[in-house]
Amino acid sequence: MVSRDTRVHLVAIALAIAIFAVVSRFDFATDGPEHLVAFLVSYGIIFGGAHLYLAARGDDGMIPTASRWRYVAVVAVFLLVGALLWVAGDAALGPVTVRQIGLAVLTLTALVYLAVESVSGYRATQLE
C-alpha cells in the first residue's frame, strides 16, 4: 500500500509539472523574471510542498512535524538565496560579492540543518 507521504509527494510533483507546462506555453524571454518565478515556485513545490502540506496538517507519519517545518525553512532559505544570487550575484558589497555572501549563507544553513537534525534524531532514539 502506498503511504500518505508518497501520495502527497506525487501530487506535488504533478502540480510542479503542470506549472512548467503552463509556463512553457507562453512566449517569455528565457532570461526573464517569469522563468525565475516559475522555477522557484515549481522547485519549492517539488522539494518542500509535500512537507509543508503535511506539517500544516500536523501529520507526522514517517517524519516528525518539527522536522518537516525545519526542512521547509531550509528549502525556503535555499530558494530565496538562490534567487538573490541569480538576480544580484555579481554585485559587490564592499570587498565581497553577493555571491560569496550567498554561498556562505547556504553553507551555514546546510551545516546548521545537519547538526539540528542529527541532534533531534539522536534525542528521539534516547527517549525510546
Coordinates of C-alpha atoms in Angstrom, one line a residue:
M1 CA 0.0 0.0 0.0
V2 CA 1.3 3.5 -0.9
S3 CA 1.8 5.7 2.1
R4 CA 0.2 9.1 2.6
D5 CA 3.6 10.8 2.3
T6 CA 4.1 9.2 -1.1
R7 CA 0.7 10.2 -2.4
V8 CA 1.2 13.8 -1.3
H9 CA 4.7 13.9 -2.9
L10 CA 3.2 12.6 -6.2
V11 CA 0.6 15.3 -6.2
A12 CA 3.2 17.9 -5.5
I13 CA 5.4 16.7 -8.4
A14 CA 2.3 16.6 -10.7
L15 CA 1.5 20.2 -9.7
A16 CA 5.1 21.3 -10.5
I17 CA 5.0 19.6 -13.9
A18 CA 1.7 21.4 -14.6
I19 CA 3.3 24.7 -13.7
F20 CA 6.2 24.0 -16.1
A21 CA 3.7 23.0 -18.8
V22 CA 1.7 26.2 -18.4
V23 CA 4.8 28.5 -18.4
S24 CA 6.2 26.8 -21.5
R25 CA 3.1 27.6 -23.4
F26 CA 3.8 31.3 -23.1
D27 CA 6.5 33.1 -25.2
F28 CA 8.6 34.5 -22.3
A29 CA 12.2 35.6 -22.7
T30 CA 14.4 32.8 -21.4
D31 CA 16.2 35.0 -19.0
G32 CA 13.2 36.9 -17.8
P33 CA 11.7 37.0 -14.3
E34 CA 8.8 34.8 -15.3
H35 CA 11.1 31.8 -15.6
L36 CA 12.8 32.6 -12.3
V37 CA 9.4 32.8 -10.6
A38 CA 8.2 29.5 -12.3
F39 CA 11.5 27.8 -11.3
L40 CA 11.2 29.0 -7.6
V41 CA 7.5 28.0 -7.3
S42 CA 8.0 24.6 -9.0
Y43 CA 11.1 23.6 -7.1
G44 CA 9.6 24.9 -3.9
I45 CA 6.6 22.7 -4.5
I46 CA 8.7 19.7 -5.5
F47 CA 11.1 19.9 -2.6
G48 CA 9.0 21.5 0.1
G49 CA 5.4 21.3 -0.9
A50 CA 4.5 17.9 0.5
H51 CA 6.4 18.6 3.7
L52 CA 4.6 22.0 4.1
Y53 CA 1.2 20.4 3.5
L54 CA 1.8 17.6 5.9
A55 CA 3.4 19.9 8.6
A56 CA 0.5 22.3 8.3
R57 CA -1.9 19.4 8.9
G58 CA 0.1 18.1 11.8
D59 CA 0.7 14.7 10.1
D60 CA 3.9 13.1 11.3
G61 CA 3.5 9.7 9.9
M62 CA 7.1 8.9 8.9
I63 CA 8.7 12.2 9.7
P64 CA 8.1 14.3 12.9
T65 CA 6.2 17.5 12.2
A66 CA 9.0 19.7 13.7
S67 CA 11.5 18.1 11.3
R68 CA 9.1 18.9 8.4
W69 CA 8.9 22.6 9.5
R70 CA 12.7 22.7 9.7
Y71 CA 13.0 21.2 6.2
V72 CA 10.6 23.7 4.7
A73 CA 12.5 26.6 6.3
V74 CA 15.8 25.3 4.8
V75 CA 14.2 24.9 1.3
A76 CA 12.8 28.4 1.6
V77 CA 16.3 29.8 2.5
F78 CA 17.9 27.9 -0.4
L79 CA 15.3 29.1 -2.9
L80 CA 15.4 32.8 -1.7
V81 CA 19.2 32.9 -1.6
G82 CA 19.4 31.2 -5.0
A83 CA 17.1 33.8 -6.4
L84 CA 19.2 36.6 -4.9
L85 CA 22.3 35.0 -6.4
W86 CA 20.6 34.8 -9.8
V87 CA 19.5 38.4 -9.7
A88 CA 22.4 40.1 -8.0
G89 CA 25.2 37.6 -7.7
D90 CA 27.9 39.7 -9.2
A91 CA 27.1 42.9 -7.2
A92 CA 29.7 43.9 -4.7
L93 CA 29.2 44.9 -1.1
G94 CA 32.5 46.4 -0.1
P95 CA 35.3 43.9 -0.7
V96 CA 33.0 40.8 -1.1
T97 CA 30.4 39.9 -3.7
V98 CA 26.8 39.0 -3.1
R99 CA 27.7 35.5 -4.5
Q100 CA 30.3 35.0 -1.7
I101 CA 27.9 36.0 1.0
G102 CA 25.1 33.9 -0.5
L103 CA 27.3 30.8 -0.7
A104 CA 28.4 31.4 2.9
V105 CA 24.7 31.6 4.0
L106 CA 23.9 28.4 2.1
T107 CA 26.8 26.5 3.6
L108 CA 26.0 27.7 7.1
T109 CA 22.3 26.9 6.6
A110 CA 23.2 23.3 5.4
L111 CA 25.6 22.8 8.3
V112 CA 23.2 24.1 11.0
Y113 CA 20.3 22.0 9.5
L114 CA 22.5 18.9 9.5
A115 CA 23.5 19.5 13.2
V116 CA 20.0 20.2 14.3
E117 CA 18.5 17.2 12.6
S118 CA 21.3 15.0 13.9
V119 CA 20.7 16.1 17.5
S120 CA 17.0 15.7 17.0
G121 CA 17.3 12.2 15.7
Y122 CA 19.7 11.2 18.5
R123 CA 17.4 12.6 21.1
A124 CA 14.5 10.7 19.6
T125 CA 16.4 7.4 19.9
Q126 CA 17.3 8.1 23.5
L127 CA 13.7 8.6 24.5
E128 CA 12.8 5.1 23.5

